[in-house]
Coordinates of C-alpha atoms in Angstrom, one line a residue:
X1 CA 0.0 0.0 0.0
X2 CA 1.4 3.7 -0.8
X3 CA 1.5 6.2 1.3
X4 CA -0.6 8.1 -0.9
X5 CA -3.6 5.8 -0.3
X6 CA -3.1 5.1 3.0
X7 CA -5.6 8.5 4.0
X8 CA -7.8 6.9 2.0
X9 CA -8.2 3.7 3.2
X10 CA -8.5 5.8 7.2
X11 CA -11.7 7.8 5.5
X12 CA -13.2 5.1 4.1
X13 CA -12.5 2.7 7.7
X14 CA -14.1 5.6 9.6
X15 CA -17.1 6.1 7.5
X16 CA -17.9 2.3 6.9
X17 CA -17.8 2.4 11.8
X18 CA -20.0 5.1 11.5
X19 CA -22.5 3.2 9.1
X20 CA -22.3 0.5 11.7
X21 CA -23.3 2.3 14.5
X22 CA -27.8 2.4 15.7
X23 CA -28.8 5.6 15.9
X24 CA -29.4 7.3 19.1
X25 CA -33.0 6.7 20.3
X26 CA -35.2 9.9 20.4
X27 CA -36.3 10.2 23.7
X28 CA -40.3 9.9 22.7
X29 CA -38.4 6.3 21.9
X30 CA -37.0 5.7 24.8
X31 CA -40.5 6.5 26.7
X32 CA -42.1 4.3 24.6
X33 CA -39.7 1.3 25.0
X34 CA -40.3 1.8 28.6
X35 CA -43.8 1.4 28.7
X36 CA -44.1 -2.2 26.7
X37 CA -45.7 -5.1 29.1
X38 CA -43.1 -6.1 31.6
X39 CA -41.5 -2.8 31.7
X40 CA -40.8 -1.8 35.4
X41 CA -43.3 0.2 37.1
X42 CA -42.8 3.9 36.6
X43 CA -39.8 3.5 34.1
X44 CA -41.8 5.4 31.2
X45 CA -41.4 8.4 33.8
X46 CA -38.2 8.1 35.0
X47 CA -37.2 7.9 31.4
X48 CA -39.1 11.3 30.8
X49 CA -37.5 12.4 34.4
X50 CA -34.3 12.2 32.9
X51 CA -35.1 13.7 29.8
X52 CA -37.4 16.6 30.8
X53 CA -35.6 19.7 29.5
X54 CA -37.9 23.2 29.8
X55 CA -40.6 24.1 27.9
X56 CA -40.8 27.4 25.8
X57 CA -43.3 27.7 23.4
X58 CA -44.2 31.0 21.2
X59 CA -46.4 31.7 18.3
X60 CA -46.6 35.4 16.5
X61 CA -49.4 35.7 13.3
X62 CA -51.6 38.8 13.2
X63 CA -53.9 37.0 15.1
X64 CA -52.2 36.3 18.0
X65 CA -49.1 36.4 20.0
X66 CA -48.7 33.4 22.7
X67 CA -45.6 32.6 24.7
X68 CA -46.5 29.5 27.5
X69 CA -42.9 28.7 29.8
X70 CA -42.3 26.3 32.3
X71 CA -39.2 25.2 33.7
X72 CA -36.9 22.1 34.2
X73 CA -37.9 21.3 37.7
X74 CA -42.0 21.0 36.5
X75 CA -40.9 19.0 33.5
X76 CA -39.0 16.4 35.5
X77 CA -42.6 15.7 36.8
X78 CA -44.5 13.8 34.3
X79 CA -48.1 14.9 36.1
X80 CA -47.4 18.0 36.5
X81 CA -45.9 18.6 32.8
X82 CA -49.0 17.3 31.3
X83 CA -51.4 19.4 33.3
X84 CA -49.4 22.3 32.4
X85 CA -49.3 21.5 28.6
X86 CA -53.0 21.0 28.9
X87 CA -53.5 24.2 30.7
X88 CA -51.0 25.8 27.9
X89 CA -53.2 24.2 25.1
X90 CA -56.5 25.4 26.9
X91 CA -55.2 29.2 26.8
X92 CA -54.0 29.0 23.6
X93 CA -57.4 27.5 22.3
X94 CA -59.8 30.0 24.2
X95 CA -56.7 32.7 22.5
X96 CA -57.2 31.9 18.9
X97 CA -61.3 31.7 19.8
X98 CA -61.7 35.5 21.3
X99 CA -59.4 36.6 19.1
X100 CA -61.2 35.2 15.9
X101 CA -64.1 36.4 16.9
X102 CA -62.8 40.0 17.5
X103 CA -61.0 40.1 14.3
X104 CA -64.2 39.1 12.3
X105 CA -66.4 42.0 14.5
X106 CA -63.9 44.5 13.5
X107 CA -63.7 43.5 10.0
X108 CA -67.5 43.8 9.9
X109 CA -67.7 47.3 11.2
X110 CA -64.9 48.7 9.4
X111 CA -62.0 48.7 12.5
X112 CA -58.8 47.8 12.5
X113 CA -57.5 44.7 14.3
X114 CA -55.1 44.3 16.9
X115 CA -53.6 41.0 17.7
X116 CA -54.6 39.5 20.7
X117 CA -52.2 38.0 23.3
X118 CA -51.2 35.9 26.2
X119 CA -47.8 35.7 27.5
X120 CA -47.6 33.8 30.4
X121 CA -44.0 32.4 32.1
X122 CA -43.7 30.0 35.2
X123 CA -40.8 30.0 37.2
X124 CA -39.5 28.0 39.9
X125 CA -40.2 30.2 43.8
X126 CA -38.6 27.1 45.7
X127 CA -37.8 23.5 45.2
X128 CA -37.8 21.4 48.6
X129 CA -37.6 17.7 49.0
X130 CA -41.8 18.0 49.2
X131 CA -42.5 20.8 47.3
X132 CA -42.2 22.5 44.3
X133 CA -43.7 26.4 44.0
X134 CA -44.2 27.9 40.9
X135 CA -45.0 31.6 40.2
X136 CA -46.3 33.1 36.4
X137 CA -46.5 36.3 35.8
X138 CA -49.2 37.1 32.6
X139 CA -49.6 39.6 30.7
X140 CA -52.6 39.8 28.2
X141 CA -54.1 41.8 25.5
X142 CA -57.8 42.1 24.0
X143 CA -58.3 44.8 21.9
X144 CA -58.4 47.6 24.6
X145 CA -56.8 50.8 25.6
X146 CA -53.7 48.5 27.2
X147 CA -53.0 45.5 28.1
X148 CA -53.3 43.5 31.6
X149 CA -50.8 41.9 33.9
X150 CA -52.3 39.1 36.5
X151 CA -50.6 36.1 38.3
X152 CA -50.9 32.5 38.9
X153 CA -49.9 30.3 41.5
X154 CA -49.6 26.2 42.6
X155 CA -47.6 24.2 44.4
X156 CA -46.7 20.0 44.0
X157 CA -46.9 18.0 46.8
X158 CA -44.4 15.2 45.8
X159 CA -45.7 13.0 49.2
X160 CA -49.1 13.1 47.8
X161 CA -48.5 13.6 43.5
X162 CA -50.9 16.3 43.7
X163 CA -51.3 19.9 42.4
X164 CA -52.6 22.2 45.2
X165 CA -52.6 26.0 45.3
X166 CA -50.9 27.7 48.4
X167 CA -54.2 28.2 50.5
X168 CA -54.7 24.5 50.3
X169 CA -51.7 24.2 53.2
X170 CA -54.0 26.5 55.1
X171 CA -57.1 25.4 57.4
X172 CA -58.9 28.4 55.8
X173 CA -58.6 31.6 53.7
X174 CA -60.2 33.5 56.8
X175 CA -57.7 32.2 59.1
X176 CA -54.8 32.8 57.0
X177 CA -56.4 36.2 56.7
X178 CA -56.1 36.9 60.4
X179 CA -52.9 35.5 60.6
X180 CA -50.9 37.7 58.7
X181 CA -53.5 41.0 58.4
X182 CA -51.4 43.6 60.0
X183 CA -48.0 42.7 58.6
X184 CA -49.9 42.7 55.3
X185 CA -51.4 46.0 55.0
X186 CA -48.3 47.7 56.7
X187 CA -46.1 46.5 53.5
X188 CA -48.5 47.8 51.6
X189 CA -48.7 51.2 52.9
X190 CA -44.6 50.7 52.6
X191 CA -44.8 49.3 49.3
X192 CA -46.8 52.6 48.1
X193 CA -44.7 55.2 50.3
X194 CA -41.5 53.4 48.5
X195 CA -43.6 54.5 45.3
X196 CA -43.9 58.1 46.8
X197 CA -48.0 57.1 47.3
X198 CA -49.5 58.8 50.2
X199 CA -52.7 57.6 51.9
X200 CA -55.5 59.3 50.6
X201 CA -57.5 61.9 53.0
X202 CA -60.3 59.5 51.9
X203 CA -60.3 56.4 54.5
X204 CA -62.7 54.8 52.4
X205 CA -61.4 55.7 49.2
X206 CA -61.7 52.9 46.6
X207 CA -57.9 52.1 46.8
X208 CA -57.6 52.7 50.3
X209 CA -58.9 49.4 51.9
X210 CA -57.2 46.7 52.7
X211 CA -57.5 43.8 50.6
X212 CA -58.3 40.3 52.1
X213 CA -54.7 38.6 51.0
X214 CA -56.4 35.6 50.2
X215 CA -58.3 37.1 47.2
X216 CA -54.9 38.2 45.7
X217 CA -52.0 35.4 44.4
X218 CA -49.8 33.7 47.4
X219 CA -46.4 32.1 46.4
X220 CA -44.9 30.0 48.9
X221 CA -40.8 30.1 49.2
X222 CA -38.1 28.9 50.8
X223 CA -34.7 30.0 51.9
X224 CA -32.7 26.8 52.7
X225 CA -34.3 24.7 50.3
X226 CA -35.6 22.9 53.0
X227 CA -38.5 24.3 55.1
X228 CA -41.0 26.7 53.5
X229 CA -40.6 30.2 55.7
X230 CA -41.3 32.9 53.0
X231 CA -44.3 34.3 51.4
X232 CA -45.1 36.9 49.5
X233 CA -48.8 37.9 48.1
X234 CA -49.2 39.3 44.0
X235 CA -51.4 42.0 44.1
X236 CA -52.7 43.2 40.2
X237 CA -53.4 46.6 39.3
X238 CA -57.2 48.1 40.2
X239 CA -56.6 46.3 43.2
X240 CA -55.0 48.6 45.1
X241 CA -54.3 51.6 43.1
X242 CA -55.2 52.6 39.6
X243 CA -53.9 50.7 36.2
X244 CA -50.7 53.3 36.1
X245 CA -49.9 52.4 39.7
X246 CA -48.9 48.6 38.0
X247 CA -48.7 45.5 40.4
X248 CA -47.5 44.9 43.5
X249 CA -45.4 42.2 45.2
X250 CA -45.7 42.1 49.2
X251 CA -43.5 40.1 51.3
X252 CA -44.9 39.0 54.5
X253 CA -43.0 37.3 57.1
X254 CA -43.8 33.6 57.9
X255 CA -44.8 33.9 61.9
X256 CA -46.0 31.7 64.3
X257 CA -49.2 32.8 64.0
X258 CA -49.3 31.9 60.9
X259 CA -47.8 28.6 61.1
X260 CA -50.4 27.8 63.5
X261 CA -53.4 28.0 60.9
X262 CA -51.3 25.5 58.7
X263 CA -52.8 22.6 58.3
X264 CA -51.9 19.2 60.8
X265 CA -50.1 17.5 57.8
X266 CA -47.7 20.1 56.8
X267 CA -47.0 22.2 59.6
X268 CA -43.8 19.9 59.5
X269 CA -42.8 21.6 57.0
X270 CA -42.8 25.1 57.9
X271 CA -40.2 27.2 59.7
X272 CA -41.9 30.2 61.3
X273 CA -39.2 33.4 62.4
X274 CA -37.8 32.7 65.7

């Protein structure tokens, strides 16, 4: 053999191991080998535990604009993926539905169009060895004078494989209420003064009341990763001040008092302020 063909014959060894080689599995393949009659329990979703990457999905036409995110931690948990992709299809449906109907009026009457939208992005509060909290922030448009920004909220119990929202932990919205009341409405007044908002001279002005925290959005946290021992309650606009004022994100501290009207079966898993 000459040198000169000896490169050759290297290309042609390396190509021909190549050709011998199965592809990689896709991972919809790999869920699906798992899930054949004498499979092990539960190794279709560990195989989709493994693989869970986030999810990110957008769509632009000049009918809509959609965005739906979620993130690793909810994908690595088959359940809670699929809810959320059925919730995400659900949106987008009810979307494309308004937004038909909108553009077909306007047509009609001789007025311009706007797309509709819904941009809506979960993200990870805290991830103990029980829970996993998720916040969303949404922002939405129908057609008006500007759009809307609103909040979501829920929480996976791993011990029990179920979807709960925050209240859920508690024995009632009324006690959780009590519980944290004063600290509540005193960040608020702080939140606004921070915003260079004085109290009305109006006590029972329409933005001056206090708002029942458990009508707004609760997010549960955690600072060790461990024990949940923050929260803090979303508060939309109109709620507490007019559109221009925006929203509003209240910390509260997690007290005794609080911890108290925690349900038996996960007061465990609370750490109240010394």
């Amino acid at each position: 053999m000459t040198s000169k063909s000896l490169p050759i014959v290297l290309i042609a060894a390396t190509l021909c191991s190549a050709c011998s080689k199965e592809p990689e599995p896709t991972p919809a393949e790999k869920v699906a080998a798992a899930s054949v009659p004498g499979a092990p329990p539960g190794a279709a979703d560990d195989v989709a535990t493994k693989a869970a990457t986030a999810s990110d999905v957008k769509e632009s036409s000049d009918l809509i604009e959609f965005a739906y995110s979620y993130p690793r931690e909810a994908a690595a948990i088959p359940d809670l993926a699929k809810w959320l992709d059925n919730d995400r299809a659900k949106k987008r449906e009810a979307l494309i539905a308004d937004a038909t109907r909108d553009r077909d009026a306007a047509k009609k009457e001789g007025f311009p169009y706007h797309a509709h939208s819904h941009l809506q992005a979960w993200e990870r509060v805290t991830n103990t060895p029980r829970f996993l909290s998720l916040s969303s922030d949404i922002s939405t448009y129908t057609g008006g004078a500007h759009g809307m920004t609103s909040f979501d909220t829920l929480i996976w119990d791993r011990n029990r494989a179920i979807r709960l929202k925050p209240l859920d932990l508690f024995t009632s919205g009324e006690a959780f209420d009590a519980a944290i009341r004063k600290p509540f409405c005193d960040a608020i007044v702080r939140a606004k003064a921070a915003r260079g908002i004085a109290p009305s001279d109006d006590p029972d002005g329409i933005f001056e009341k206090c708002p029942a925290a458990s009508t707004q959005t609760v997010w549960l946290g955690s600072s060790d990763g461990k024990y949940l021992d923050r929260l803090t309650i979303g508060i939309a606009p109109y709620e507490i001040g007019p559109y221009a004022e925006g929203n509003y994100k209240i910390n509260v501290p997690v007290t005794g008092a609080l911890v108290k009207v925690v349900k038996p079966e996960y007061q465990r898993d609370f750490l109240p302020l010394n």
